Amino acid sequence: MSDIALVTGGNRGIGREVCRQLADRGFTVLLTARSEAAGKTAAAEAGAIPMRLDVTDNTSVVGAAAEVERRYGRLDVLINSAAITYDTWQLAESADLAVVHEAAETNLYGPWRMVQAFLPLLRKSSHPRIVNVSSEAASLARMGGGTPAYNTTKVALNALTRMLAAELRPDRILVNSICPGWVATDMGGLGGRPVAEGAAGIVWAATLPDSGPTGGFFRDGRPLPW
Ligand code: NAP
């Protein structure tokens, strides 16, 4: 049986392109989306299998894990790509904390919830990988002001990557944070690089050999400063 990868936020942007590239490599790709219709359309284009999943909804996440268990009995690659709120209109000093809270539900608790629900299935894989799609905006080494909801939730996601990598090392689960670079999507806007280039670094982390890194922060396969 081919390797099985699950991607959150697979209906558009970088997530959809990651699904397409993994399907091209022979993976069985579960393209998940919170809209069933959008997921079906994107999956048909990407050569993937659609599945409804809202990362903020525990019932949805647990239900999807049960469905993957029933159909495949394991998961080889989990890619947490879904994210919201690139809040260029806000500053930390005056940010609407309800907006920050809402962003955390998707950008931090979403991936966290996904990992907890899918860990039993990842443990059944012979080469499990978790890829958290982060951003260089989360690099504390270069942190400036602005986009506070986005930046703080991605910083926390990076912390989650570090903790999970350490905790899951005995299970040989490789866990990494990946920045796709500035990519021309609905979130990135005009001027970014093509989505295929941004997705390639995520596919790199999803297909690392067993000897590959864990607990790292990378773009295009090269380390970024935390
Ligand atoms: P995008 O085009 O805005 O797509 C975001 C995706 O996340 C959509 O599929 C969206 O689904 C999904 N999503 C949002 N909330 C969700 C939820 N509760 N449950 C499930 N799916 C949900 O963004 P993108 O540019 O492709 O970004 C993908 C990843 O790359 C994100 O983690 C982002 O932070 C990261 N990133 C992007 C850039 C960039 O320049 N684009 C740079 C650095 C990092 P709906 O269609 O239903 O809204």
PDB file of N, CA and C in Angstrom, residues 61-145:
ATOM      1  N   VAL A  61     -12.262  16.650  14.174  1.00  0.00           N
ATOM      2  CA  VAL A  61     -10.895  16.089  14.143  1.00  0.00           C
ATOM      3  C   VAL A  61     -10.907  14.631  14.599  1.00  0.00           C
ATOM      4  N   VAL A  62     -11.596  14.367  15.701  1.00  0.00           N
ATOM      5  CA  VAL A  62     -11.661  13.002  16.230  1.00  0.00           C
ATOM      6  C   VAL A  62     -12.395  12.088  15.242  1.00  0.00           C
ATOM      7  N   GLY A  63     -13.439  12.617  14.615  1.00  0.00           N
ATOM      8  CA  GLY A  63     -14.181  11.844  13.617  1.00  0.00           C
ATOM      9  C   GLY A  63     -13.320  11.504  12.409  1.00  0.00           C
ATOM     10  N   ALA A  64     -12.498  12.465  11.964  1.00  0.00           N
ATOM     11  CA  ALA A  64     -11.614  12.213  10.823  1.00  0.00           C
ATOM     12  C   ALA A  64     -10.572  11.151  11.173  1.00  0.00           C
ATOM     13  N   ALA A  65     -10.057  11.207  12.396  1.00  0.00           N
ATOM     14  CA  ALA A  65      -9.070  10.200  12.819  1.00  0.00           C
ATOM     15  C   ALA A  65      -9.707   8.810  12.840  1.00  0.00           C
ATOM     16  N   ALA A  66     -10.945   8.725  13.304  1.00  0.00           N
ATOM     17  CA  ALA A  66     -11.642   7.427  13.323  1.00  0.00           C
ATOM     18  C   ALA A  66     -11.845   6.907  11.903  1.00  0.00           C
ATOM     19  N   GLU A  67     -12.144   7.832  10.994  1.00  0.00           N
ATOM     20  CA  GLU A  67     -12.362   7.459   9.588  1.00  0.00           C
ATOM     21  C   GLU A  67     -11.065   6.937   8.952  1.00  0.00           C
ATOM     22  N   VAL A  68      -9.947   7.612   9.242  1.00  0.00           N
ATOM     23  CA  VAL A  68      -8.650   7.167   8.700  1.00  0.00           C
ATOM     24  C   VAL A  68      -8.282   5.812   9.307  1.00  0.00           C
ATOM     25  N   GLU A  69      -8.554   5.648  10.579  1.00  0.00           N
ATOM     26  CA  GLU A  69      -8.300   4.349  11.244  1.00  0.00           C
ATOM     27  C   GLU A  69      -9.095   3.241  10.553  1.00  0.00           C
ATOM     28  N   ARG A  70     -10.350   3.522  10.297  1.00  0.00           N
ATOM     29  CA  ARG A  70     -11.235   2.507   9.704  1.00  0.00           C
ATOM     30  C   ARG A  70     -10.787   2.164   8.284  1.00  0.00           C
ATOM     31  N   ARG A  71     -10.422   3.211   7.503  1.00  0.00           N
ATOM     32  CA  ARG A  71     -10.107   2.970   6.095  1.00  0.00           C
ATOM     33  C   ARG A  71      -8.689   2.449   5.864  1.00  0.00           C
ATOM     34  N   TYR A  72      -7.716   2.982   6.658  1.00  0.00           N
ATOM     35  CA  TYR A  72      -6.300   2.694   6.343  1.00  0.00           C
ATOM     36  C   TYR A  72      -5.528   2.068   7.504  1.00  0.00           C
ATOM     37  N   GLY A  73      -5.995   2.266   8.721  1.00  0.00           N
ATOM     38  CA  GLY A  73      -5.345   1.649   9.875  1.00  0.00           C
ATOM     39  C   GLY A  73      -4.066   2.331  10.327  1.00  0.00           C
ATOM     40  N   ARG A  74      -3.644   3.371   9.603  1.00  0.00           N
ATOM     41  CA  ARG A  74      -2.418   4.081  10.004  1.00  0.00           C
ATOM     42  C   ARG A  74      -2.353   5.418   9.261  1.00  0.00           C
ATOM     43  N   LEU A  75      -1.389   6.267   9.671  1.00  0.00           N
ATOM     44  CA  LEU A  75      -1.090   7.498   8.936  1.00  0.00           C
ATOM     45  C   LEU A  75       0.426   7.659   8.905  1.00  0.00           C
ATOM     46  N   ASP A  76       0.991   7.965   7.728  1.00  0.00           N
ATOM     47  CA  ASP A  76       2.441   8.109   7.615  1.00  0.00           C
ATOM     48  C   ASP A  76       2.893   9.563   7.746  1.00  0.00           C
ATOM     49  N   VAL A  77       2.102  10.478   7.206  1.00  0.00           N
ATOM     50  CA  VAL A  77       2.509  11.892   7.212  1.00  0.00           C
ATOM     51  C   VAL A  77       1.317  12.765   7.594  1.00  0.00           C
ATOM     52  N   LEU A  78       1.532  13.634   8.589  1.00  0.00           N
ATOM     53  CA  LEU A  78       0.526  14.638   8.954  1.00  0.00           C
ATOM     54  C   LEU A  78       1.101  16.020   8.643  1.00  0.00           C
ATOM     55  N   ILE A  79       0.396  16.776   7.811  1.00  0.00           N
ATOM     56  CA  ILE A  79       0.849  18.124   7.467  1.00  0.00           C
ATOM     57  C   ILE A  79      -0.187  19.131   7.958  1.00  0.00           C
ATOM     58  N   ASN A  80       0.212  19.940   8.939  1.00  0.00           N
ATOM     59  CA  ASN A  80      -0.654  20.973   9.496  1.00  0.00           C
ATOM     60  C   ASN A  80      -0.413  22.266   8.724  1.00  0.00           C
ATOM     61  N   SER A  81      -1.243  22.503   7.703  1.00  0.00           N
ATOM     62  CA  SER A  81      -1.054  23.691   6.857  1.00  0.00           C
ATOM     63  C   SER A  81      -2.110  24.769   7.110  1.00  0.00           C
ATOM     64  N   ALA A  82      -3.288  24.389   7.575  1.00  0.00           N
ATOM     65  CA  ALA A  82      -4.377  25.359   7.760  1.00  0.00           C
ATOM     66  C   ALA A  82      -3.950  26.461   8.727  1.00  0.00           C
ATOM     67  N   ALA A  83      -4.212  27.697   8.366  1.00  0.00           N
ATOM     68  CA  ALA A  83      -3.924  28.833   9.253  1.00  0.00           C
ATOM     69  C   ALA A  83      -4.754  30.029   8.806  1.00  0.00           C
ATOM     70  N   ILE A  84      -4.902  30.989   9.724  1.00  0.00           N
ATOM     71  CA  ILE A  84      -5.682  32.202   9.438  1.00  0.00           C
ATOM     72  C   ILE A  84      -4.962  33.427  10.018  1.00  0.00           C
ATOM     73  N   THR A  85      -5.485  34.583   9.656  1.00  0.00           N
ATOM     74  CA  THR A  85      -5.222  35.862  10.344  1.00  0.00           C
ATOM     75  C   THR A  85      -3.791  36.369  10.230  1.00  0.00           C
ATOM     76  N   TYR A  86      -3.409  36.718   9.004  1.00  0.00           N
ATOM     77  CA  TYR A  86      -2.163  37.477   8.835  1.00  0.00           C
ATOM     78  C   TYR A  86      -2.548  38.943   9.082  1.00  0.00           C
ATOM     79  N   ASP A  87      -2.511  39.331  10.360  1.00  0.00           N
ATOM     80  CA  ASP A  87      -3.158  40.574  10.803  1.00  0.00           C
ATOM     81  C   ASP A  87      -2.238  41.794  10.664  1.00  0.00           C
ATOM     82  N   THR A  88      -2.037  42.171   9.413  1.00  0.00           N
ATOM     83  CA  THR A  88      -1.180  43.330   9.118  1.00  0.00           C
ATOM     84  C   THR A  88      -1.785  44.640   9.635  1.00  0.00           C
ATOM     85  N   TRP A  89      -3.083  44.618   9.984  1.00  0.00           N
ATOM     86  CA  TRP A  89      -3.764  45.834  10.458  1.00  0.00           C
ATOM     87  C   TRP A  89      -3.581  46.054  11.955  1.00  0.00           C
ATOM     88  N   GLN A  90      -2.909  45.121  12.646  1.00  0.00           N
ATOM     89  CA  GLN A  90      -2.829  45.217  14.112  1.00  0.00           C
ATOM     90  C   GLN A  90      -1.397  45.441  14.600  1.00  0.00           C
ATOM     91  N   LEU A  91      -1.312  46.037  15.782  1.00  0.00           N
ATOM     92  CA  LEU A  91      -0.064  46.115  16.543  1.00  0.00           C
ATOM     93  C   LEU A  91      -0.282  45.412  17.879  1.00  0.00           C
ATOM     94  N   ALA A  92       0.789  44.877  18.458  1.00  0.00           N
ATOM     95  CA  ALA A  92       0.663  44.167  19.736  1.00  0.00           C
ATOM     96  C   ALA A  92       0.120  45.088  20.827  1.00  0.00           C
ATOM     97  N   GLU A  93       0.537  46.367  20.804  1.00  0.00           N
ATOM     98  CA  GLU A  93       0.154  47.298  21.874  1.00  0.00           C
ATOM     99  C   GLU A  93      -1.346  47.538  21.949  1.00  0.00           C
ATOM    100  N   SER A  94      -2.045  47.337  20.831  1.00  0.00           N
ATOM    101  CA  SER A  94      -3.474  47.648  20.803  1.00  0.00           C
ATOM    102  C   SER A  94      -4.304  46.518  20.180  1.00  0.00           C
ATOM    103  N   ALA A  95      -3.728  45.346  20.012  1.00  0.00           N
ATOM    104  CA  ALA A  95      -4.405  44.253  19.296  1.00  0.00           C
ATOM    105  C   ALA A  95      -5.711  43.849  19.967  1.00  0.00           C
ATOM    106  N   ASP A  96      -6.677  43.504  19.147  1.00  0.00           N
ATOM    107  CA  ASP A  96      -7.936  42.934  19.637  1.00  0.00           C
ATOM    108  C   ASP A  96      -7.633  41.491  20.061  1.00  0.00           C
ATOM    109  N   LEU A  97      -7.684  41.239  21.359  1.00  0.00           N
ATOM    110  CA  LEU A  97      -7.291  39.923  21.856  1.00  0.00           C
ATOM    111  C   LEU A  97      -8.270  38.828  21.446  1.00  0.00           C
ATOM    112  N   ALA A  98      -9.494  39.220  21.087  1.00  0.00           N
ATOM    113  CA  ALA A  98     -10.438  38.221  20.566  1.00  0.00           C
ATOM    114  C   ALA A  98      -9.928  37.694  19.222  1.00  0.00           C
ATOM    115  N   VAL A  99      -9.315  38.575  18.448  1.00  0.00           N
ATOM    116  CA  VAL A  99      -8.743  38.166  17.152  1.00  0.00           C
ATOM    117  C   VAL A  99      -7.537  37.245  17.381  1.00  0.00           C
ATOM    118  N   VAL A 100      -6.724  37.586  18.370  1.00  0.00           N
ATOM    119  CA  VAL A 100      -5.564  36.746  18.700  1.00  0.00           C
ATOM    120  C   VAL A 100      -6.031  35.362  19.152  1.00  0.00           C
ATOM    121  N   HIS A 101      -7.050  35.376  19.996  1.00  0.00           N
ATOM    122  CA  HIS A 101      -7.605  34.122  20.528  1.00  0.00           C
ATOM    123  C   HIS A 101      -8.130  33.248  19.379  1.00  0.00           C
ATOM    124  N   GLU A 102      -8.863  33.877  18.470  1.00  0.00           N
ATOM    125  CA  GLU A 102      -9.434  33.136  17.339  1.00  0.00           C
ATOM    126  C   GLU A 102      -8.323  32.544  16.459  1.00  0.00           C
ATOM    127  N   ALA A 103      -7.277  33.332  16.250  1.00  0.00           N
ATOM    128  CA  ALA A 103      -6.145  32.838  15.449  1.00  0.00           C
ATOM    129  C   ALA A 103      -5.497  31.633  16.117  1.00  0.00           C
ATOM    130  N   ALA A 104      -5.370  31.690  17.433  1.00  0.00           N
ATOM    131  CA  ALA A 104      -4.736  30.583  18.159  1.00  0.00           C
ATOM    132  C   ALA A 104      -5.538  29.296  18.021  1.00  0.00           C
ATOM    133  N   GLU A 105      -6.860  29.423  17.954  1.00  0.00           N
ATOM    134  CA  GLU A 105      -7.704  28.228  17.807  1.00  0.00           C
ATOM    135  C   GLU A 105      -7.332  27.447  16.542  1.00  0.00           C
ATOM    136  N   THR A 106      -7.030  28.178  15.465  1.00  0.00           N
ATOM    137  CA  THR A 106      -6.673  27.512  14.204  1.00  0.00           C
ATOM    138  C   THR A 106      -5.175  27.239  14.118  1.00  0.00           C
ATOM    139  N   ASN A 107      -4.359  28.242  14.438  1.00  0.00           N
ATOM    140  CA  ASN A 107      -2.916  28.161  14.133  1.00  0.00           C
ATOM    141  C   ASN A 107      -2.114  27.377  15.173  1.00  0.00           C
ATOM    142  N   LEU A 108      -2.603  27.338  16.412  1.00  0.00           N
ATOM    143  CA  LEU A 108      -1.892  26.606  17.469  1.00  0.00           C
ATOM    144  C   LEU A 108      -2.686  25.387  17.957  1.00  0.00           C
ATOM    145  N   TYR A 109      -3.905  25.634  18.477  1.00  0.00           N
ATOM    146  CA  TYR A 109      -4.662  24.502  19.016  1.00  0.00           C
ATOM    147  C   TYR A 109      -5.088  23.548  17.909  1.00  0.00           C
ATOM    148  N   GLY A 110      -5.260  24.073  16.684  1.00  0.00           N
ATOM    149  CA  GLY A 110      -5.607  23.204  15.551  1.00  0.00           C
ATOM    150  C   GLY A 110      -4.554  22.120  15.340  1.00  0.00           C
ATOM    151  N   PRO A 111      -3.290  22.506  15.043  1.00  0.00           N
ATOM    152  CA  PRO A 111      -2.240  21.493  14.885  1.00  0.00           C
ATOM    153  C   PRO A 111      -2.056  20.611  16.120  1.00  0.00           C
ATOM    154  N   TRP A 112      -2.193  21.204  17.298  1.00  0.00           N
ATOM    155  CA  TRP A 112      -2.009  20.454  18.551  1.00  0.00           C
ATOM    156  C   TRP A 112      -3.065  19.350  18.670  1.00  0.00           C
ATOM    157  N   ARG A 113      -4.331  19.777  18.406  1.00  0.00           N
ATOM    158  CA  ARG A 113      -5.465  18.841  18.425  1.00  0.00           C
ATOM    159  C   ARG A 113      -5.263  17.742  17.389  1.00  0.00           C
ATOM    160  N   MET A 114      -4.788  18.119  16.207  1.00  0.00           N
ATOM    161  CA  MET A 114      -4.550  17.146  15.128  1.00  0.00           C
ATOM    162  C   MET A 114      -3.521  16.107  15.560  1.00  0.00           C
ATOM    163  N   VAL A 115      -2.418  16.578  16.126  1.00  0.00           N
ATOM    164  CA  VAL A 115      -1.357  15.652  16.540  1.00  0.00           C
ATOM    165  C   VAL A 115      -1.891  14.692  17.598  1.00  0.00           C
ATOM    166  N   GLN A 116      -2.603  15.226  18.586  1.00  0.00           N
ATOM    167  CA  GLN A 116      -3.108  14.349  19.651  1.00  0.00           C
ATOM    168  C   GLN A 116      -4.064  13.291  19.098  1.00  0.00           C
ATOM    169  N   ALA A 117      -4.928  13.708  18.159  1.00  0.00           N
ATOM    170  CA  ALA A 117      -5.920  12.765  17.618  1.00  0.00           C
ATOM    171  C   ALA A 117      -5.275  11.722  16.704  1.00  0.00           C
ATOM    172  N   PHE A 118      -4.245  12.121  15.962  1.00  0.00           N
ATOM    173  CA  PHE A 118      -3.672  11.220  14.953  1.00  0.00           C
ATOM    174  C   PHE A 118      -2.434  10.471  15.431  1.00  0.00           C
ATOM    175  N   LEU A 119      -1.957  10.779  16.633  1.00  0.00           N
ATOM    176  CA  LEU A 119      -0.741  10.091  17.124  1.00  0.00           C
ATOM    177  C   LEU A 119      -0.869   8.565  17.138  1.00  0.00           C
ATOM    178  N   PRO A 120      -1.986   8.019  17.597  1.00  0.00           N
ATOM    179  CA  PRO A 120      -2.085   6.553  17.580  1.00  0.00           C
ATOM    180  C   PRO A 120      -1.898   5.978  16.177  1.00  0.00           C
ATOM    181  N   LEU A 121      -2.376   6.696  15.159  1.00  0.00           N
ATOM    182  CA  LEU A 121      -2.249   6.221  13.770  1.00  0.00           C
ATOM    183  C   LEU A 121      -0.834   6.447  13.250  1.00  0.00           C
ATOM    184  N   LEU A 122      -0.206   7.546  13.652  1.00  0.00           N
ATOM    185  CA  LEU A 122       1.186   7.802  13.243  1.00  0.00           C
ATOM    186  C   LEU A 122       2.113   6.751  13.864  1.00  0.00           C
ATOM    187  N   ARG A 123       1.800   6.340  15.079  1.00  0.00           N
ATOM    188  CA  ARG A 123       2.636   5.329  15.748  1.00  0.00           C
ATOM    189  C   ARG A 123       2.554   3.979  15.033  1.00  0.00           C
ATOM    190  N   LYS A 124       1.550   3.801  14.195  1.00  0.00           N
ATOM    191  CA  LYS A 124       1.427   2.536  13.443  1.00  0.00           C
ATOM    192  C   LYS A 124       2.184   2.596  12.117  1.00  0.00           C
ATOM    193  N   SER A 125       2.775   3.754  11.796  1.00  0.00           N
ATOM    194  CA  SER A 125       3.563   3.898  10.570  1.00  0.00           C
ATOM    195  C   SER A 125       5.001   3.445  10.828  1.00  0.00           C
ATOM    196  N   SER A 126       5.676   2.984   9.772  1.00  0.00           N
ATOM    197  CA  SER A 126       7.088   2.592   9.942  1.00  0.00           C
ATOM    198  C   SER A 126       8.014   3.798   9.770  1.00  0.00           C
ATOM    199  N   HIS A 127       7.512   4.921   9.261  1.00  0.00           N
ATOM    200  CA  HIS A 127       8.342   6.126   9.111  1.00  0.00           C
ATOM    201  C   HIS A 127       7.469   7.383   9.219  1.00  0.00           C
ATOM    202  N   PRO A 128       6.944   7.627  10.427  1.00  0.00           N
ATOM    203  CA  PRO A 128       6.004   8.748  10.602  1.00  0.00           C
ATOM    204  C   PRO A 128       6.674  10.120  10.579  1.00  0.00           C
ATOM    205  N   ARG A 129       5.959  11.095   9.999  1.00  0.00           N
ATOM    206  CA  ARG A 129       6.445  12.473   9.899  1.00  0.00           C
ATOM    207  C   ARG A 129       5.300  13.425  10.265  1.00  0.00           C
ATOM    208  N   ILE A 130       5.664  14.493  11.009  1.00  0.00           N
ATOM    209  CA  ILE A 130       4.711  15.586  11.256  1.00  0.00           C
ATOM    210  C   ILE A 130       5.361  16.863  10.736  1.00  0.00           C
ATOM    211  N   VAL A 131       4.623  17.596   9.907  1.00  0.00           N
ATOM    212  CA  VAL A 131       5.130  18.862   9.369  1.00  0.00           C
ATOM    213  C   VAL A 131       4.188  19.974   9.817  1.00  0.00           C
ATOM    214  N   ASN A 132       4.712  20.900  10.608  1.00  0.00           N
ATOM    215  CA  ASN A 132       3.942  22.069  11.011  1.00  0.00           C
ATOM    216  C   ASN A 132       4.335  23.230  10.100  1.00  0.00           C
ATOM    217  N   VAL A 133       3.365  23.729   9.337  1.00  0.00           N
ATOM    218  CA  VAL A 133       3.671  24.828   8.422  1.00  0.00           C
ATOM    219  C   VAL A 133       3.664  26.125   9.229  1.00  0.00           C
ATOM    220  N   SER A 134       4.854  26.684   9.374  1.00  0.00           N
ATOM    221  CA  SER A 134       5.055  27.871  10.195  1.00  0.00           C
ATOM    222  C   SER A 134       5.415  29.044   9.281  1.00  0.00           C
ATOM    223  N   SER A 135       6.202  29.961   9.801  1.00  0.00           N
ATOM    224  CA  SER A 135       6.573  31.139   9.028  1.00  0.00           C
ATOM    225  C   SER A 135       7.824  31.749   9.631  1.00  0.00           C
ATOM    226  N   GLU A 136       8.637  32.346   8.795  1.00  0.00           N
ATOM    227  CA  GLU A 136       9.798  33.062   9.320  1.00  0.00           C
ATOM    228  C   GLU A 136       9.355  34.226  10.204  1.00  0.00           C
ATOM    229  N   ALA A 137       8.095  34.646  10.040  1.00  0.00           N
ATOM    230  CA  ALA A 137       7.546  35.695  10.919  1.00  0.00           C
ATOM    231  C   ALA A 137       7.598  35.273  12.383  1.00  0.00           C
ATOM    232  N   ALA A 138       7.749  33.971  12.631  1.00  0.00           N
ATOM    233  CA  ALA A 138       7.818  33.449  14.007  1.00  0.00           C
ATOM    234  C   ALA A 138       9.238  33.412  14.550  1.00  0.00           C
ATOM    235  N   SER A 139      10.197  33.813  13.740  1.00  0.00           N
ATOM    236  CA  SER A 139      11.589  33.762  14.201  1.00  0.00           C
ATOM    237  C   SER A 139      11.827  34.851  15.247  1.00  0.00           C
ATOM    238  N   LEU A 140      12.101  34.449  16.478  1.00  0.00           N
ATOM    239  CA  LEU A 140      12.345  35.424  17.552  1.00  0.00           C
ATOM    240  C   LEU A 140      13.611  36.214  17.274  1.00  0.00           C
ATOM    241  N   ALA A 141      14.558  35.565  16.592  1.00  0.00           N
ATOM    242  CA  ALA A 141      15.831  36.222  16.285  1.00  0.00           C
ATOM    243  C   ALA A 141      15.621  37.491  15.454  1.00  0.00           C
ATOM    244  N   ARG A 142      14.544  37.495  14.649  1.00  0.00           N
ATOM    245  CA  ARG A 142      14.293  38.646  13.769  1.00  0.00           C
ATOM    246  C   ARG A 142      12.969  39.322  14.078  1.00  0.00           C
ATOM    247  N   MET A 143      12.411  39.059  15.262  1.00  0.00           N
ATOM    248  CA  MET A 143      11.066  39.549  15.575  1.00  0.00           C
ATOM    249  C   MET A 143      11.026  41.070  15.699  1.00  0.00           C
ATOM    250  N   GLY A 144      10.106  41.682  14.936  1.00  0.00           N
ATOM    251  CA  GLY A 144       9.855  43.107  15.092  1.00  0.00           C
ATOM    252  C   GLY A 144       8.426  43.302  15.549  1.00  0.00           C
ATOM    253  N   GLY A 145       7.851  44.468  15.310  1.00  0.00           N
ATOM    254  CA  GLY A 145       6.465  44.715  15.690  1.00  0.00           C
ATOM    255  C   GLY A 145       5.512  44.298  14.581  1.00  0.00           C
TER     256      GLY A 145
END
